[in-house]
């Protein structure tokens, strides 16, 4: 099958993703509602600040185009990635507003196709969102049944700003929530052809993949916070040094050295909100969310303590 890709949402993840796919030799159509973003990209200018994006733009001009026309993108491709924002709500949950808007338009466009189309949700969402929030919209608007007329996968990325391209091309593993085996296999084959390091693949149902995404980031925040607790303690005890301590305990295979560093509080677009989201889900289902809440509270304390030291 001649694979052609559309990527909806040309932001800090969407643009590097689209360009990496195009660099692998696949035709890609990028879609965004912002005319200024589209105009810049079509001129070979990057609207985001991320290493190597400008270079990739220049080397993929024959494979990558961008547009605001959703229908054109869906009709001209057979796999669509949705990479739009899912803003955090005050209670720790994520908004599906933008994902639902895109899913509705993609579904309407799929109704005009007679061929199978795979939709891949990459945006971080809460458990249950893919199956109960997105799938019904796609089915209603397309008039097709998921698993027959089209496929649906949840495929979040684990990347850090400043190394998005490197992280996308060399992931520790690929996480795929699949509506059915055909959809999962199709996505796995695509991602395996793009990634450089032959990563292991974990395929599962939607809800397990959704929980795995936010719980991985939440676990990392807990590890960072533990190291910062040691840092706080070391700063108060004579001759104690946090790096000496973490170098030692990080050699234990049960712990590991990565992210076990005394330093500043964690931040960024994913860590704080994913940790709070895990706590929100725990509370919603009457589970004890003490670990997530304690991590968040200590992270804030550590920031204030650092400022006080300074």
Short mmCIF file of N, CA and C in Angstrom, two decimals, residues 75-146:
data_model
loop_
_atom_site.label_atom_id
_atom_site.label_comp_id
_atom_site.label_asym_id
_atom_site.label_seq_id
_atom_site.Cartn_x
_atom_site.Cartn_y
_atom_site.Cartn_z
N UNK A 75 -8.60 13.14 2.28
CA UNK A 75 -8.82 12.46 1.01
C UNK A 75 -7.51 12.12 0.30
N UNK A 76 -6.47 12.89 0.61
CA UNK A 76 -5.19 12.66 -0.05
C UNK A 76 -4.24 11.75 0.70
N UNK A 77 -4.68 11.20 1.83
CA UNK A 77 -3.80 10.34 2.65
C UNK A 77 -4.59 9.13 3.16
N UNK A 78 -3.89 8.18 3.77
CA UNK A 78 -4.59 7.02 4.34
C UNK A 78 -4.33 6.83 5.84
N UNK A 79 -3.47 7.67 6.42
CA UNK A 79 -3.26 7.66 7.87
C UNK A 79 -3.23 9.11 8.35
N UNK A 80 -4.01 9.41 9.39
CA UNK A 80 -4.05 10.77 9.93
C UNK A 80 -3.67 10.76 11.41
N UNK A 81 -2.69 11.59 11.76
CA UNK A 81 -2.29 11.78 13.16
C UNK A 81 -2.94 13.05 13.70
N UNK A 82 -3.56 12.96 14.87
CA UNK A 82 -4.13 14.12 15.53
C UNK A 82 -3.22 14.52 16.68
N UNK A 83 -2.60 15.71 16.55
CA UNK A 83 -1.58 16.14 17.51
C UNK A 83 -1.92 17.56 17.99
N UNK A 84 -3.18 17.77 18.37
CA UNK A 84 -3.61 19.10 18.80
C UNK A 84 -3.57 19.19 20.33
N UNK A 85 -3.58 20.40 20.88
CA UNK A 85 -3.49 20.55 22.34
C UNK A 85 -4.67 19.94 23.09
N UNK A 86 -4.40 19.44 24.28
CA UNK A 86 -5.44 19.01 25.23
C UNK A 86 -5.18 19.77 26.53
N UNK A 87 -5.62 21.02 26.61
CA UNK A 87 -5.28 21.88 27.77
C UNK A 87 -5.77 21.30 29.09
N UNK A 88 -5.02 21.59 30.14
CA UNK A 88 -5.41 21.14 31.47
C UNK A 88 -6.55 22.00 32.01
N UNK A 89 -7.48 21.33 32.70
CA UNK A 89 -8.54 22.03 33.41
C UNK A 89 -8.09 22.30 34.85
N UNK A 90 -8.81 23.13 35.56
CA UNK A 90 -8.44 23.47 36.94
C UNK A 90 -8.45 22.26 37.88
N UNK A 91 -9.26 21.24 37.57
CA UNK A 91 -9.35 20.06 38.44
C UNK A 91 -8.31 19.00 38.11
N UNK A 92 -7.44 19.27 37.11
CA UNK A 92 -6.40 18.32 36.76
C UNK A 92 -6.72 17.48 35.54
N UNK A 93 -7.95 17.55 35.05
CA UNK A 93 -8.33 16.77 33.86
C UNK A 93 -7.85 17.49 32.60
N UNK A 94 -8.05 16.85 31.45
CA UNK A 94 -7.65 17.42 30.16
C UNK A 94 -8.89 17.74 29.33
N UNK A 95 -8.87 18.84 28.62
CA UNK A 95 -9.96 19.20 27.72
C UNK A 95 -9.81 18.48 26.38
N UNK A 96 -10.92 17.93 25.87
CA UNK A 96 -10.93 17.27 24.56
C UNK A 96 -11.49 18.18 23.47
N UNK A 97 -11.69 19.45 23.79
CA UNK A 97 -12.34 20.38 22.88
C UNK A 97 -11.73 20.35 21.48
N UNK A 98 -10.42 20.53 21.41
CA UNK A 98 -9.77 20.63 20.09
C UNK A 98 -9.68 19.28 19.40
N UNK A 99 -9.47 18.23 20.17
CA UNK A 99 -9.42 16.89 19.59
C UNK A 99 -10.78 16.54 18.98
N UNK A 100 -11.84 16.85 19.70
CA UNK A 100 -13.19 16.53 19.18
C UNK A 100 -13.51 17.32 17.92
N UNK A 101 -13.07 18.58 17.88
CA UNK A 101 -13.31 19.40 16.69
C UNK A 101 -12.61 18.80 15.46
N UNK A 102 -11.37 18.38 15.64
CA UNK A 102 -10.63 17.78 14.53
C UNK A 102 -11.24 16.44 14.15
N UNK A 103 -11.58 15.62 15.16
CA UNK A 103 -12.17 14.30 14.89
C UNK A 103 -13.46 14.42 14.10
N UNK A 104 -14.26 15.43 14.41
CA UNK A 104 -15.52 15.65 13.69
C UNK A 104 -15.27 15.95 12.22
N UNK A 105 -14.29 16.82 11.95
CA UNK A 105 -13.99 17.18 10.56
C UNK A 105 -13.33 16.02 9.81
N UNK A 106 -12.47 15.29 10.49
CA UNK A 106 -11.84 14.11 9.86
C UNK A 106 -12.90 13.07 9.53
N UNK A 107 -13.86 12.86 10.44
CA UNK A 107 -14.94 11.91 10.20
C UNK A 107 -15.77 12.29 9.00
N UNK A 108 -16.12 13.56 8.89
CA UNK A 108 -16.90 14.04 7.73
C UNK A 108 -16.16 13.79 6.42
N UNK A 109 -14.85 13.98 6.45
CA UNK A 109 -14.05 13.76 5.25
C UNK A 109 -13.93 12.27 4.93
N UNK A 110 -13.83 11.43 5.97
CA UNK A 110 -13.76 9.98 5.74
C UNK A 110 -15.05 9.45 5.11
N UNK A 111 -16.17 10.13 5.36
CA UNK A 111 -17.44 9.72 4.77
C UNK A 111 -17.41 9.77 3.25
N UNK A 112 -16.49 10.57 2.72
CA UNK A 112 -16.38 10.73 1.26
C UNK A 112 -15.38 9.77 0.65
N UNK A 113 -14.83 8.89 1.49
CA UNK A 113 -13.84 7.92 1.00
C UNK A 113 -14.45 6.51 0.99
N UNK A 114 -14.01 5.73 0.02
CA UNK A 114 -14.46 4.33 -0.03
C UNK A 114 -13.38 3.40 0.52
N UNK A 115 -12.20 3.95 0.75
CA UNK A 115 -11.07 3.14 1.21
C UNK A 115 -10.87 3.26 2.72
N UNK A 116 -10.16 2.32 3.29
CA UNK A 116 -9.86 2.26 4.72
C UNK A 116 -8.96 3.42 5.12
N UNK A 117 -9.23 4.00 6.26
CA UNK A 117 -8.42 5.12 6.76
C UNK A 117 -8.08 4.86 8.23
N UNK A 118 -6.84 5.12 8.60
CA UNK A 118 -6.40 4.95 9.99
C UNK A 118 -6.25 6.31 10.65
N UNK A 119 -6.91 6.49 11.79
CA UNK A 119 -6.79 7.71 12.58
C UNK A 119 -5.96 7.39 13.82
N UNK A 120 -4.94 8.21 14.07
CA UNK A 120 -4.04 8.00 15.21
C UNK A 120 -4.08 9.22 16.10
N UNK A 121 -4.52 9.02 17.34
CA UNK A 121 -4.54 10.10 18.32
C UNK A 121 -3.22 10.10 19.07
N UNK A 122 -2.48 11.19 18.97
CA UNK A 122 -1.19 11.33 19.64
C UNK A 122 -1.29 12.23 20.87
N UNK A 123 -2.22 13.16 20.86
CA UNK A 123 -2.40 14.07 21.99
C UNK A 123 -2.65 13.29 23.28
N UNK A 124 -2.08 13.77 24.38
CA UNK A 124 -2.27 13.12 25.68
C UNK A 124 -3.71 13.31 26.15
N UNK A 125 -4.38 12.22 26.51
CA UNK A 125 -5.76 12.27 26.96
C UNK A 125 -5.94 11.42 28.21
N UNK A 126 -7.07 11.61 28.89
CA UNK A 126 -7.39 10.82 30.07
C UNK A 126 -7.94 9.45 29.67
N UNK A 127 -7.84 8.47 30.56
CA UNK A 127 -8.38 7.13 30.28
C UNK A 127 -9.86 7.20 29.90
N UNK A 128 -10.20 6.50 28.82
CA UNK A 128 -11.57 6.46 28.33
C UNK A 128 -11.84 7.43 27.21
N UNK A 129 -10.94 8.39 26.98
CA UNK A 129 -11.18 9.44 25.99
C UNK A 129 -11.21 8.92 24.55
N UNK A 130 -10.33 8.00 24.22
CA UNK A 130 -10.25 7.51 22.85
C UNK A 130 -11.50 6.69 22.49
N UNK A 131 -11.84 5.75 23.36
CA UNK A 131 -12.97 4.85 23.06
C UNK A 131 -14.33 5.53 23.20
N UNK A 132 -14.48 6.38 24.23
CA UNK A 132 -15.79 6.94 24.51
C UNK A 132 -15.93 8.40 24.09
N UNK A 133 -14.80 9.06 23.80
CA UNK A 133 -14.87 10.46 23.39
C UNK A 133 -14.63 10.68 21.91
N UNK A 134 -13.66 9.96 21.34
CA UNK A 134 -13.26 10.19 19.95
C UNK A 134 -13.89 9.19 18.98
N UNK A 135 -13.86 7.91 19.33
CA UNK A 135 -14.41 6.89 18.43
C UNK A 135 -15.86 7.15 18.04
N UNK A 136 -16.76 7.49 18.99
CA UNK A 136 -18.15 7.75 18.60
C UNK A 136 -18.30 8.91 17.62
N UNK A 137 -17.46 9.94 17.76
CA UNK A 137 -17.52 11.07 16.83
C UNK A 137 -17.12 10.64 15.43
N UNK A 138 -16.04 9.89 15.33
CA UNK A 138 -15.58 9.41 14.03
C UNK A 138 -16.62 8.52 13.36
N UNK A 139 -17.23 7.65 14.16
CA UNK A 139 -18.26 6.75 13.61
C UNK A 139 -19.49 7.53 13.15
N UNK A 140 -19.93 8.47 13.98
CA UNK A 140 -21.13 9.25 13.64
C UNK A 140 -20.92 10.09 12.38
N UNK A 141 -19.79 10.77 12.30
CA UNK A 141 -19.56 11.68 11.18
C UNK A 141 -19.20 10.95 9.89
N UNK A 142 -18.54 9.80 10.00
CA UNK A 142 -18.15 9.06 8.80
C UNK A 142 -19.21 8.10 8.32
N UNK A 143 -20.10 7.68 9.25
CA UNK A 143 -21.09 6.67 8.90
C UNK A 143 -20.48 5.29 8.79
N UNK A 144 -19.27 5.12 9.34
CA UNK A 144 -18.55 3.85 9.26
C UNK A 144 -18.32 3.28 10.66
N UNK A 145 -18.05 1.98 10.71
CA UNK A 145 -17.81 1.31 11.98
C UNK A 145 -16.32 1.17 12.22
N UNK A 146 -15.87 1.56 13.42
CA UNK A 146 -14.45 1.44 13.77
C UNK A 146 -14.06 -0.04 13.78
#
